[in-house]
Structure formats: structure tokens, C-alpha cells
Amino acid sequence: MRPKLSKNLLRTKTLEARVNAIEHEMIKLKAQDAGLSIAELTRRSVLLKPLPKRLSKITLATYRELVRIGSNINQLTRATNTAIKMGLRPPADPEQLEQLRNLLQQIGRELSQIETEITDDDDIESDGDSEDWE
């Protein structure tokens, strides 16, 4: 159950602003992009609170893939450590696994620092018809 807010924190006042149809659609899209309601977007904008950063589909897919790779590295590390404890030949070099783990963490950190993201509106063609990079 949700805790009750103090009377000072309850939102009981309403603000009104007139906008035209185009402005309304723009505000609505901006709220959707930020994952917020129009009311929350308005509050944050007016009160100069930062808007949450939304991740593009490409960034989310990259994070998911990094998690999968990390999971595989963890499983291989576990198997390697078990083999070493049992006196068997490990399936992978522990130093290389540690290097892989460090690289994976570095990629994750750099990905999170990317300021400019490809938006979902950008068309990325994967059928080979895209222009060649020069």
C-alpha cells in the first residue's frame, strides 16, 4: 500500500495553459519519449528538474547483449575456478577471462556516457541497401 503524503506534498492545485494542436502533440511526444506523463513532464520542466535520459532501442539492445556476454563469461569463470580447485585443466585462461570482464565493464561505462544517441526515428537498413560509408 502506498504511504500517505503530508498535506504539504499533496498535489491539490491545477495549472492551466492553452496550446494549439501542434504544440500539444509535440508536448505529448516529448512526454512519451521521456517516459513521463504530460503532467510530470510539465512539472519537471517548469521546476527546472532534469528529465530522465531515455535509451534508444539500439542502446537497450547493446546493454542486453553485454549482459548476455557477461553471463557467459561468469559461467566460464565459474567452470575455470572449479576445474582449478579440482586440479583439472581449466577450460579458459583465468587472466584472459579477467581481461574480458574488464573490457566488458569498460564498454558498459562508455556506452552509458554517450551523449548523442541514435533515435528510434532514424532508419537503419540491415538489408544491404544502405549507402556505403566512405
mmCIF file of C-alpha atoms in Angstrom:
data_model
loop_
_atom_site.group_PDB
_atom_site.id
_atom_site.type_symbol
_atom_site.label_atom_id
_atom_site.label_comp_id
_atom_site.label_asym_id
_atom_site.label_seq_id
_atom_site.Cartn_x
_atom_site.Cartn_y
_atom_site.Cartn_z
ATOM 1 C CA MET A 1 0.000 0.000 0.000
ATOM 2 C CA ARG A 2 1.179 3.484 -0.840
ATOM 3 C CA PRO A 3 2.258 5.669 2.098
ATOM 4 C CA LYS A 4 0.158 8.785 2.662
ATOM 5 C CA LEU A 5 1.750 12.105 1.776
ATOM 6 C CA SER A 6 1.739 15.033 4.153
ATOM 7 C CA LYS A 7 -0.742 17.792 3.332
ATOM 8 C CA ASN A 8 2.118 19.990 2.061
ATOM 9 C CA LEU A 9 3.130 17.377 -0.504
ATOM 10 C CA LEU A 10 -0.329 16.566 -1.848
ATOM 11 C CA ARG A 11 -0.910 17.968 -5.302
ATOM 12 C CA THR A 12 -4.176 19.815 -4.985
ATOM 13 C CA LYS A 13 -3.572 22.821 -7.246
ATOM 14 C CA THR A 14 -4.099 22.842 -11.005
ATOM 15 C CA LEU A 15 -2.246 24.876 -13.609
ATOM 16 C CA GLU A 16 -3.773 25.621 -16.984
ATOM 17 C CA ALA A 17 -2.071 26.588 -20.189
ATOM 18 C CA ARG A 18 -3.527 26.895 -23.642
ATOM 19 C CA VAL A 19 -1.620 25.350 -26.512
ATOM 20 C CA ASN A 20 -2.512 24.718 -30.122
ATOM 21 C CA ALA A 21 -2.894 21.224 -31.591
ATOM 22 C CA ILE A 22 0.682 21.106 -32.894
ATOM 23 C CA GLU A 23 2.164 22.230 -29.575
ATOM 24 C CA HIS A 24 0.014 19.679 -27.732
ATOM 25 C CA GLU A 25 1.224 16.878 -29.991
ATOM 26 C CA MET A 26 4.842 17.982 -29.522
ATOM 27 C CA ILE A 27 4.428 18.034 -25.728
ATOM 28 C CA LYS A 28 2.720 14.641 -25.807
ATOM 29 C CA LEU A 29 5.548 13.130 -27.890
ATOM 30 C CA LYS A 30 8.199 14.676 -25.663
ATOM 31 C CA ALA A 31 6.489 13.183 -22.601
ATOM 32 C CA GLN A 32 6.296 9.772 -24.274
ATOM 33 C CA ASP A 33 9.977 9.953 -25.262
ATOM 34 C CA ALA A 34 10.893 10.749 -21.660
ATOM 35 C CA GLY A 35 8.588 8.028 -20.326
ATOM 36 C CA LEU A 36 6.582 10.570 -18.338
ATOM 37 C CA SER A 37 3.019 11.794 -18.204
ATOM 38 C CA ILE A 38 2.350 15.250 -19.620
ATOM 39 C CA ALA A 39 1.751 16.485 -16.074
ATOM 40 C CA GLU A 40 5.082 15.122 -14.797
ATOM 41 C CA LEU A 41 6.946 16.482 -17.837
ATOM 42 C CA THR A 42 5.365 19.895 -17.234
ATOM 43 C CA ARG A 43 6.247 19.856 -13.527
ATOM 44 C CA ARG A 44 9.851 18.898 -14.208
ATOM 45 C CA SER A 45 10.213 21.449 -16.999
ATOM 46 C CA VAL A 46 8.681 24.326 -15.067
ATOM 47 C CA LEU A 47 10.566 23.495 -11.861
ATOM 48 C CA LEU A 48 13.813 23.034 -13.837
ATOM 49 C CA LYS A 49 14.221 19.438 -12.716
ATOM 50 C CA PRO A 50 16.230 17.215 -15.055
ATOM 51 C CA LEU A 51 14.335 14.911 -17.352
ATOM 52 C CA PRO A 52 15.300 11.244 -17.267
ATOM 53 C CA LYS A 53 17.503 10.033 -20.094
ATOM 54 C CA ARG A 54 15.784 7.508 -22.279
ATOM 55 C CA LEU A 55 17.807 4.896 -24.064
ATOM 56 C CA SER A 56 17.371 4.227 -27.752
ATOM 57 C CA LYS A 57 16.397 0.747 -28.936
ATOM 58 C CA ILE A 58 19.952 0.249 -30.163
ATOM 59 C CA THR A 59 21.432 1.180 -26.777
ATOM 60 C CA LEU A 60 18.990 -1.107 -24.956
ATOM 61 C CA ALA A 61 19.780 -3.974 -27.326
ATOM 62 C CA THR A 62 23.502 -3.374 -26.781
ATOM 63 C CA TYR A 63 23.056 -3.442 -23.000
ATOM 64 C CA ARG A 64 21.103 -6.701 -23.261
ATOM 65 C CA GLU A 65 23.824 -8.251 -25.386
ATOM 66 C CA LEU A 66 26.508 -7.085 -22.947
ATOM 67 C CA VAL A 67 24.561 -8.732 -20.120
ATOM 68 C CA ARG A 68 24.385 -11.989 -22.092
ATOM 69 C CA ILE A 69 28.109 -11.885 -22.803
ATOM 70 C CA GLY A 70 28.817 -11.089 -19.161
ATOM 71 C CA SER A 71 26.693 -14.047 -18.092
ATOM 72 C CA ASN A 72 28.658 -16.338 -20.399
ATOM 73 C CA ILE A 73 31.953 -15.004 -19.034
ATOM 74 C CA ASN A 74 30.724 -15.575 -15.465
ATOM 75 C CA GLN A 75 29.768 -19.162 -16.274
ATOM 76 C CA LEU A 76 33.133 -19.788 -17.898
ATOM 77 C CA THR A 77 34.908 -18.195 -14.925
ATOM 78 C CA ARG A 78 32.967 -20.401 -12.516
ATOM 79 C CA ALA A 79 33.848 -23.520 -14.543
ATOM 80 C CA THR A 80 37.506 -22.442 -14.708
ATOM 81 C CA ASN A 81 37.709 -21.855 -10.951
ATOM 82 C CA THR A 82 36.044 -25.205 -10.258
ATOM 83 C CA ALA A 83 38.462 -27.012 -12.582
ATOM 84 C CA ILE A 84 41.469 -25.342 -10.934
ATOM 85 C CA LYS A 85 40.214 -26.335 -7.455
ATOM 86 C CA MET A 86 39.784 -29.935 -8.625
ATOM 87 C CA GLY A 87 43.271 -29.987 -10.137
ATOM 88 C CA LEU A 88 41.920 -30.294 -13.674
ATOM 89 C CA ARG A 89 42.865 -28.360 -16.786
ATOM 90 C CA PRO A 90 40.715 -25.180 -16.834
ATOM 91 C CA PRO A 91 38.548 -24.553 -19.900
ATOM 92 C CA ALA A 92 39.853 -20.986 -20.152
ATOM 93 C CA ASP A 93 42.800 -18.870 -19.036
ATOM 94 C CA PRO A 94 41.753 -17.016 -15.831
ATOM 95 C CA GLU A 95 43.800 -13.947 -16.791
ATOM 96 C CA GLN A 96 42.088 -13.706 -20.179
ATOM 97 C CA LEU A 97 38.695 -14.061 -18.511
ATOM 98 C CA GLU A 98 39.557 -11.206 -16.166
ATOM 99 C CA GLN A 99 40.647 -9.087 -19.141
ATOM 100 C CA LEU A 100 37.368 -9.881 -20.911
ATOM 101 C CA ARG A 101 35.366 -8.941 -17.832
ATOM 102 C CA ASN A 102 37.254 -5.630 -17.539
ATOM 103 C CA LEU A 103 36.704 -4.858 -21.231
ATOM 104 C CA LEU A 104 33.018 -5.623 -20.897
ATOM 105 C CA GLN A 105 32.702 -3.274 -17.918
ATOM 106 C CA GLN A 106 34.604 -0.568 -19.812
ATOM 107 C CA ILE A 107 32.268 -0.926 -22.806
ATOM 108 C CA GLY A 108 29.273 -0.607 -20.484
ATOM 109 C CA ARG A 109 30.695 2.551 -18.889
ATOM 110 C CA GLU A 110 31.484 4.136 -22.256
ATOM 111 C CA LEU A 111 28.065 3.241 -23.601
ATOM 112 C CA SER A 112 26.406 4.953 -20.636
ATOM 113 C CA GLN A 113 28.411 8.128 -21.314
ATOM 114 C CA ILE A 114 27.295 8.503 -24.898
ATOM 115 C CA GLU A 115 25.524 11.842 -25.131
ATOM 116 C CA THR A 116 24.260 11.622 -28.672
ATOM 117 C CA GLU A 117 22.110 8.606 -29.334
ATOM 118 C CA ILE A 118 20.542 7.327 -32.492
ATOM 119 C CA THR A 119 16.839 7.894 -32.096
ATOM 120 C CA ASP A 120 14.197 5.358 -32.961
ATOM 121 C CA ASP A 121 13.163 7.627 -35.855
ATOM 122 C CA ASP A 122 16.478 7.106 -37.617
ATOM 123 C CA ASP A 123 16.240 4.424 -40.241
ATOM 124 C CA ILE A 124 18.955 1.841 -40.094
ATOM 125 C CA GLU A 125 18.798 -0.508 -43.016
ATOM 126 C CA SER A 126 20.059 -4.022 -42.451
ATOM 127 C CA ASP A 127 19.092 -5.473 -45.820
ATOM 128 C CA GLY A 128 22.248 -4.323 -47.586
ATOM 129 C CA ASP A 129 20.568 -1.423 -49.395
ATOM 130 C CA SER A 130 22.167 1.215 -47.156
ATOM 131 C CA GLU A 131 24.793 3.536 -48.557
ATOM 132 C CA ASP A 132 28.441 2.575 -48.145
ATOM 133 C CA TRP A 133 30.473 4.593 -45.665
ATOM 134 C CA GLU A 134 33.412 6.374 -47.241
#
